[in-house]
Structure formats: C-alpha cells, structure tokens
Coordinates of C-alpha atoms in Angstrom, one line a residue:
M243 CA -26.6 -0.2 20.6
T244 CA -29.6 -2.4 20.0
D245 CA -30.6 -4.1 16.8
D246 CA -33.3 -1.4 16.4
E247 CA -30.6 1.3 16.6
L248 CA -28.2 -0.1 13.9
P249 CA -26.6 2.8 11.9
E250 CA -28.0 3.4 8.4
L251 CA -25.6 2.3 5.7
P252 CA -23.9 5.2 3.9
R253 CA -25.2 5.5 0.4
G254 CA -21.9 4.4 -1.2
I255 CA -21.8 1.2 0.8
A256 CA -25.6 0.6 0.2
L257 CA -25.0 1.0 -3.6
A258 CA -22.1 -1.5 -3.4
W259 CA -24.4 -4.0 -1.8
G260 CA -27.3 -3.3 -4.1
V261 CA -29.6 -2.2 -1.4
A262 CA -29.8 1.5 -2.1
A263 CA -33.0 3.0 -3.3
N264 CA -33.1 3.6 -7.0
P265 CA -33.6 7.2 -8.2
Q266 CA -37.2 8.1 -8.8
R267 CA -36.4 9.7 -12.1
G268 CA -33.5 9.8 -14.4
P269 CA -32.5 11.2 -17.8
K270 CA -32.8 8.0 -19.8
R271 CA -33.0 4.3 -19.1
E272 CA -29.4 3.9 -20.5
M273 CA -28.1 5.6 -17.4
S274 CA -27.3 3.4 -14.4
V275 CA -24.8 3.2 -11.5
E276 CA -23.0 0.3 -13.3
R277 CA -22.5 2.4 -16.5
I278 CA -21.3 5.4 -14.4
V279 CA -18.8 3.2 -12.6
D280 CA -17.6 1.5 -15.8
A281 CA -16.9 4.9 -17.4
A282 CA -15.1 6.2 -14.3
V283 CA -12.9 3.1 -14.1
E284 CA -12.0 3.4 -17.8
L285 CA -11.0 7.0 -17.2
A286 CA -8.9 6.2 -14.3
D287 CA -7.2 3.2 -16.0
A288 CA -6.3 5.4 -19.0
E289 CA -5.5 8.7 -17.4
G290 CA -5.2 8.2 -13.6
I291 CA -7.5 9.0 -10.8
G292 CA -6.9 12.8 -11.3
A293 CA -8.9 12.5 -14.5
V294 CA -12.0 11.3 -12.7
S295 CA -14.6 13.9 -11.9
M296 CA -18.4 13.9 -12.1
A297 CA -18.2 16.3 -15.1
A298 CA -15.6 14.1 -16.9
V299 CA -17.6 10.9 -16.3
A300 CA -20.8 12.6 -17.4
A301 CA -19.1 13.9 -20.6
K302 CA -17.9 10.4 -21.4
L303 CA -21.4 9.1 -21.1
G304 CA -23.0 11.9 -22.9
F305 CA -25.0 13.3 -20.0
T306 CA -24.9 16.3 -17.7
P307 CA -23.2 16.1 -14.3
M308 CA -26.5 16.7 -12.6
S309 CA -27.8 13.5 -14.2
L310 CA -25.1 11.5 -12.5
Y311 CA -26.0 12.9 -9.1
R312 CA -29.4 11.2 -9.3
Y313 CA -27.5 7.9 -9.2
V314 CA -24.3 8.6 -7.3
S315 CA -24.8 11.5 -5.0
A316 CA -21.2 12.2 -4.1
K317 CA -17.7 11.7 -5.6
D318 CA -16.6 9.8 -2.6
D319 CA -19.3 7.3 -3.3
L320 CA -18.1 7.0 -6.9
L321 CA -14.6 6.4 -5.7
L322 CA -15.8 3.7 -3.4
L323 CA -17.7 2.0 -6.2
M324 CA -14.7 2.3 -8.5
Q325 CA -12.5 0.6 -5.9
E326 CA -15.1 -2.1 -5.5
Q327 CA -15.2 -2.8 -9.2
G328 CA -11.4 -2.7 -9.6
T329 CA -11.0 -5.1 -6.7
G330 CA -13.3 -7.7 -8.1
L331 CA -13.7 -11.2 -6.5
P332 CA -10.7 -13.3 -5.5
P333 CA -10.0 -16.1 -8.0
E334 CA -11.3 -19.5 -7.1
S335 CA -8.0 -21.2 -8.3
H336 CA -6.2 -20.6 -5.0
R337 CA -8.6 -23.0 -3.3
A338 CA -7.2 -26.0 -5.3
L339 CA -3.7 -25.4 -3.9
D340 CA -2.3 -27.6 -1.1
G341 CA -1.9 -26.0 2.3
W342 CA -2.6 -22.6 3.9
R343 CA 0.8 -21.1 2.8
A344 CA 0.4 -21.8 -0.9
R345 CA -3.2 -20.5 -0.9
L346 CA -2.2 -17.3 1.0
L347 CA 0.8 -16.7 -1.3
A348 CA -1.5 -17.1 -4.4
L349 CA -3.9 -14.5 -3.0
Y350 CA -0.9 -12.2 -2.4
Q351 CA 0.2 -12.5 -6.0
E352 CA -3.3 -11.8 -7.2
Q353 CA -3.6 -8.7 -5.1
V354 CA -0.4 -7.4 -6.5
L355 CA -1.8 -7.9 -10.0
L356 CA -4.9 -5.9 -9.1
Y357 CA -2.7 -2.9 -8.3
L358 CA -0.7 -3.3 -11.5
R359 CA -4.0 -3.4 -13.5
H360 CA -5.5 -0.5 -11.6
P361 CA -2.7 1.6 -10.1
W362 CA -5.1 4.4 -9.3
M363 CA -6.5 2.3 -6.5
L364 CA -3.3 2.9 -4.5
S365 CA -4.2 6.6 -4.5
L366 CA -7.4 6.0 -2.6
P367 CA -7.2 6.4 1.1
I368 CA -7.8 3.6 3.5
T369 CA -10.7 4.7 5.7
G370 CA -11.3 1.5 7.7
S371 CA -12.1 -2.1 7.4
P372 CA -13.5 -3.4 4.1
I373 CA -17.3 -3.3 4.1
T374 CA -18.1 -3.6 0.4
P375 CA -18.9 -7.1 -1.0
N376 CA -15.7 -7.6 -3.1
S377 CA -13.3 -6.3 -0.5
S378 CA -15.1 -8.5 2.1
A379 CA -14.7 -11.5 -0.2
W380 CA -10.9 -11.0 -0.3
L381 CA -10.6 -10.8 3.4
D382 CA -12.9 -13.8 3.8
A383 CA -10.7 -15.8 1.4
S384 CA -7.5 -14.9 3.3
L385 CA -9.1 -15.9 6.6
A386 CA -10.4 -19.1 5.1
T387 CA -6.9 -20.2 4.1
L388 CA -6.1 -20.4 7.8
D389 CA -9.2 -22.4 8.8
D390 CA -7.2 -25.6 9.5
T391 CA -4.5 -24.0 11.5
P392 CA -4.5 -23.6 15.3
L393 CA -4.4 -19.8 15.0
N394 CA -7.2 -18.0 16.8
A395 CA -9.5 -15.4 15.2
E396 CA -7.3 -12.4 16.1
E397 CA -4.1 -14.2 14.8
R398 CA -5.8 -15.1 11.5
L399 CA -6.8 -11.5 10.9
A400 CA -3.3 -10.3 11.8
V401 CA -1.8 -12.7 9.2
A402 CA -4.3 -11.7 6.5
L403 CA -3.6 -8.0 7.1
A404 CA 0.2 -8.7 6.9
I405 CA -0.2 -10.3 3.5
T406 CA -2.4 -7.6 2.3
G407 CA 0.1 -5.0 3.5
H408 CA 2.9 -6.8 1.6
A409 CA 0.8 -6.8 -1.6
R410 CA 0.0 -3.1 -1.3
W411 CA 3.6 -2.1 -0.7
C412 CA 4.8 -4.2 -3.6
G413 CA 2.0 -2.7 -5.8
I414 CA 3.0 0.9 -4.8
V415 CA 6.6 0.4 -5.8
Q416 CA 5.9 -1.5 -9.0
A417 CA 3.1 0.8 -10.1
G418 CA 5.5 3.8 -9.5
Y419 CA 8.1 2.3 -11.7
S420 CA 5.6 1.6 -14.4
E421 CA 4.2 5.1 -14.2
Q422 CA 7.7 6.6 -14.5
A423 CA 8.5 4.3 -17.4
R424 CA 5.3 5.6 -19.2
G425 CA 6.2 9.2 -18.5
T426 CA 9.9 9.0 -19.6
G427 CA 9.5 6.5 -22.4
L428 CA 12.2 4.3 -20.7
S429 CA 11.7 0.6 -20.0
P430 CA 11.3 -0.4 -16.3
D431 CA 14.9 -1.8 -16.5
E432 CA 16.1 1.5 -17.9
V433 CA 14.3 3.3 -15.1
A434 CA 16.0 1.1 -12.5
A435 CA 19.4 1.6 -14.1
R436 CA 18.9 5.4 -14.1
E437 CA 17.9 5.2 -10.4
A438 CA 21.0 3.1 -9.6
A439 CA 23.2 5.7 -11.4
L440 CA 21.7 8.5 -9.3
F441 CA 22.3 6.6 -6.1
D442 CA 25.8 6.0 -7.2
R443 CA 26.3 9.7 -7.7
V444 CA 25.1 11.0 -4.4
I445 CA 25.6 8.2 -1.8
S446 CA 29.1 8.3 -0.2
A447 CA 30.7 5.6 2.0
D448 CA 31.5 8.2 4.6
E449 CA 27.9 9.3 5.2
F450 CA 25.9 6.1 4.3
P451 CA 28.4 3.2 4.6
A452 CA 25.9 0.4 4.6
L453 CA 23.9 1.8 1.7
R454 CA 27.1 2.4 -0.3
R455 CA 28.1 -1.2 0.2
A456 CA 24.7 -2.2 -1.1
I457 CA 25.1 0.0 -4.2
E458 CA 28.5 -1.6 -4.9
D459 CA 26.8 -5.0 -4.6
S460 CA 24.4 -3.9 -7.4
V461 CA 21.3 -4.4 -5.3
F462 CA 19.4 -1.7 -7.3
R463 CA 20.2 -3.5 -10.6
S464 CA 19.3 -7.0 -9.3
A465 CA 16.6 -9.0 -11.0
S466 CA 15.5 -10.6 -7.7
D467 CA 12.2 -9.8 -6.1
P468 CA 12.8 -8.3 -2.6
F469 CA 9.0 -8.2 -2.0
R470 CA 8.6 -11.9 -2.6
F471 CA 11.5 -12.5 -0.3
A472 CA 9.8 -10.4 2.4
V473 CA 6.5 -12.1 2.1
E474 CA 8.1 -15.6 2.1
R475 CA 10.0 -14.7 5.3
T476 CA 6.8 -13.5 6.9
L477 CA 5.1 -16.8 6.0
D478 CA 8.2 -18.6 7.5
G479 CA 7.5 -16.8 10.8
V480 CA 3.8 -17.7 10.7
A481 CA 4.7 -21.3 10.0
A482 CA 7.1 -21.3 12.9
Y483 CA 4.4 -19.8 15.1
I484 CA 1.9 -22.4 14.1
A485 CA 4.4 -25.2 14.8
A486 CA 4.9 -23.7 18.3
L487 CA 1.2 -23.7 18.9
E488 CA 1.0 -27.3 17.8
R489 CA 3.6 -28.1 20.4
D490 CA 1.2 -26.5 23.0
A491 CA 3.3 -23.4 23.4
T492 CA 1.6 -20.4 24.8
H493 CA 1.5 -17.2 22.8
S494 CA -0.6 -14.1 22.6
L495 CA -0.9 -11.0 20.5
S496 CA 0.3 -7.7 21.8
D497 CA -2.4 -5.2 22.6
D498 CA 0.0 -2.2 22.5
W499 CA -1.0 -0.2 19.4
I500 CA 1.4 2.4 18.0
T501 CA -0.3 5.7 18.8
I502 CA 0.4 9.4 18.4
D503 CA 0.1 11.8 21.3
P504 CA -3.3 13.8 21.3
A505 CA -1.3 17.0 21.7
E506 CA 0.5 16.4 18.5
L507 CA -2.8 15.6 16.7
A508 CA -4.2 18.9 18.0
G509 CA -1.5 20.9 16.3
D510 CA -0.2 22.6 19.4
R511 CA 1.9 25.6 18.3
R512 CA 4.6 25.2 21.1
L513 CA 4.9 21.5 20.3
K514 CA 5.3 22.2 16.6
E515 CA 8.0 24.8 17.4
A516 CA 9.8 22.3 19.6
Q517 CA 9.7 19.6 17.0
K518 CA 11.1 22.0 14.4
S519 CA 14.0 22.8 16.8
V520 CA 14.6 19.0 17.2
R521 CA 14.7 18.6 13.4
E522 CA 17.1 21.5 13.0
A523 CA 19.4 20.0 15.8
E524 CA 19.3 16.6 14.1
K525 CA 20.3 18.2 10.8
A526 CA 23.2 20.0 12.4
L527 CA 24.3 16.8 14.1
R528 CA 24.2 14.9 10.8
A529 CA 26.3 17.7 9.3
A530 CA 28.8 17.6 12.2
R531 CA 29.2 13.8 11.9
K532 CA 29.8 14.1 8.2
L533 CA 32.6 16.6 8.9
E534 CA 33.9 14.3 11.6
R535 CA 34.0 11.3 9.2
Q536 CA 35.7 13.4 6.5
A537 CA 38.3 14.7 9.0
L538 CA 39.0 11.1 10.2
R539 CA 39.4 9.9 6.6
E540 CA 41.8 12.7 5.7
A541 CA 43.8 12.2 8.9
G542 CA 44.1 8.5 8.1
E543 CA 45.3 9.3 4.6
R544 CA 47.9 11.7 5.9
L545 CA 49.1 9.1 8.5
A546 CA 49.4 6.5 5.7
K547 CA 51.4 8.9 3.6
V548 CA 53.8 9.7 6.6
K549 CA 54.3 5.9 7.2
K550 CA 54.9 5.3 3.6
S551 CA 57.4 8.1 3.2
G552 CA 59.2 7.1 6.5

C-alpha cells in the first residue's frame, strides 16, 4: 500500500484525534461531541455501561436521539470516545521516579485506578492496538520507561503489554468486588468473607486437595495483594532478563502465537459434537476419580479401625 492508498480513518478514531468533519448543521450551538461524551461517561459511571444508549444520552442533554447522530454517527464511535475520555493521559509524576522499574510500576498502579474509577471500561471489547490519542499516550509512556534498557523494540512492547495485562486483570477483579458490594450492601471485606465461607462449604480435600489447603491457610481472607505480588515477580523476570542482556547473553522472543484451529472457528458441526463428547467423558472421569478417592479414604478409615481394635 502506497502513501496515496492509506486507509481512511474510521469516524470514531477521527473524532478522537479531532480531525473529523464537523456536522454541517445541528440543533443548537450547545451541542458538541464533547458534551455528548461527557453525558455518556456520567451515565456509565453512575449506572454502568448498560445504561448508555443514544436515546438515554440525548434525554440527559435535552435533545432528540437524531440530534446526536449528527455528531456521533454510531454507538460504537460513542463507546470509543467514552473509553478515550475515561482513559485520560498518563500522569507526569511517574517520570520523576528513579529507574525503569519504579516508573513502570507507577503506571501499573495508575491504570488500576482508571478501572476502579470507570469500571464500565472493562466491559468494552479489545479490538486491536490503541489508536486514539490518550490510549497511545499510555503505551508511549510505558515504552519510554524502557528507553535506557538494552531491550529491543519487540521486547519493550512485550513488557508494556504484560504490565497493562496485569493492571486490567487486577481491575476486573477489584471492580467486580466493588460492584458486588454495592449490590449487596456489604463491605468489600464482608463480600470476601462470604466468598471464603462459600468456598469452605463446597471445596473438599478429596476432590480439590491443593485448593482445600489454601482455604485452610485463609488465603481468601488475606489482606495481602496477590496482583501486586504477580506484577512484582514479572518485573523481577524482566530485570533478570535485562541483566542477562547486559552480560551479552543471547535471547530472542518466541514467534509461536497461541492460535485456534480454523475448523473450530468455522463452527464445524462434527467437530462440535466431538468436543461435546470429550467434555462429557472428562466429566465422567472426574466423577469416577472422586468416587475412587472416596473409596480409598473409606478403606483407609476401615483399616485404621481394624488396626486399632486389634
């Protein structure tokens, strides 16, 4: 593709960059893309992403839905602009920190806070690389933290994506607990305690021995942050990798992506039936192993009684 054949920017992305054509006519000068997005974000923050529709946003602004379409022609474009506003720009404060690790960890923490402020953002699908200004600024900031390291361009991107993934996963879980707390009236600690009690009720040592030991060690009641532990250990690995590069060690990224077979994507009927049979067989195997463990336990108890009586 030549420069003359570059694809046209989708309207949502063009709006985000401020290069979309303005509507030729509108209902009133008070209407603008910015006001529409502000109203939509307020709705989502208060009631969740499900409350956001072109009609609801129009009603909030006192206009008709058709008035909005002159500015934002599709709901997908509105969602993109909402995500862009919710994302905002990365804070400048991380630049003052010493070293790539501290700066990257600060960006991780700020990304988690974004999701806690706007949990509806976690419901929006990931459709590709960030192309909007604010999303691009966050990726640029993460890559810039690694400027003084010996990592190559591919490796820097891999590290940036890993930290972003950690932040998103942490945000998903924490936002879920917060939403459950709002819905039940319980505090987050009370929600965690109720969850621990439910685990304690259904998880047996016979069927899930490692998980049962974890429950008895009170992992679900612990105040420690498992997500911070995970991201710190990821950074440990990056630091070790950088140290190896500085010793002139040779490394390379794997080019083997995890992929799914095209036949499965195509929804082949015979393949689906075969996969269903496999799931049913696995379920039967789990049930048989559960019976086996139960029989072994009961046999052991009987043997112990015989030895004790003898």
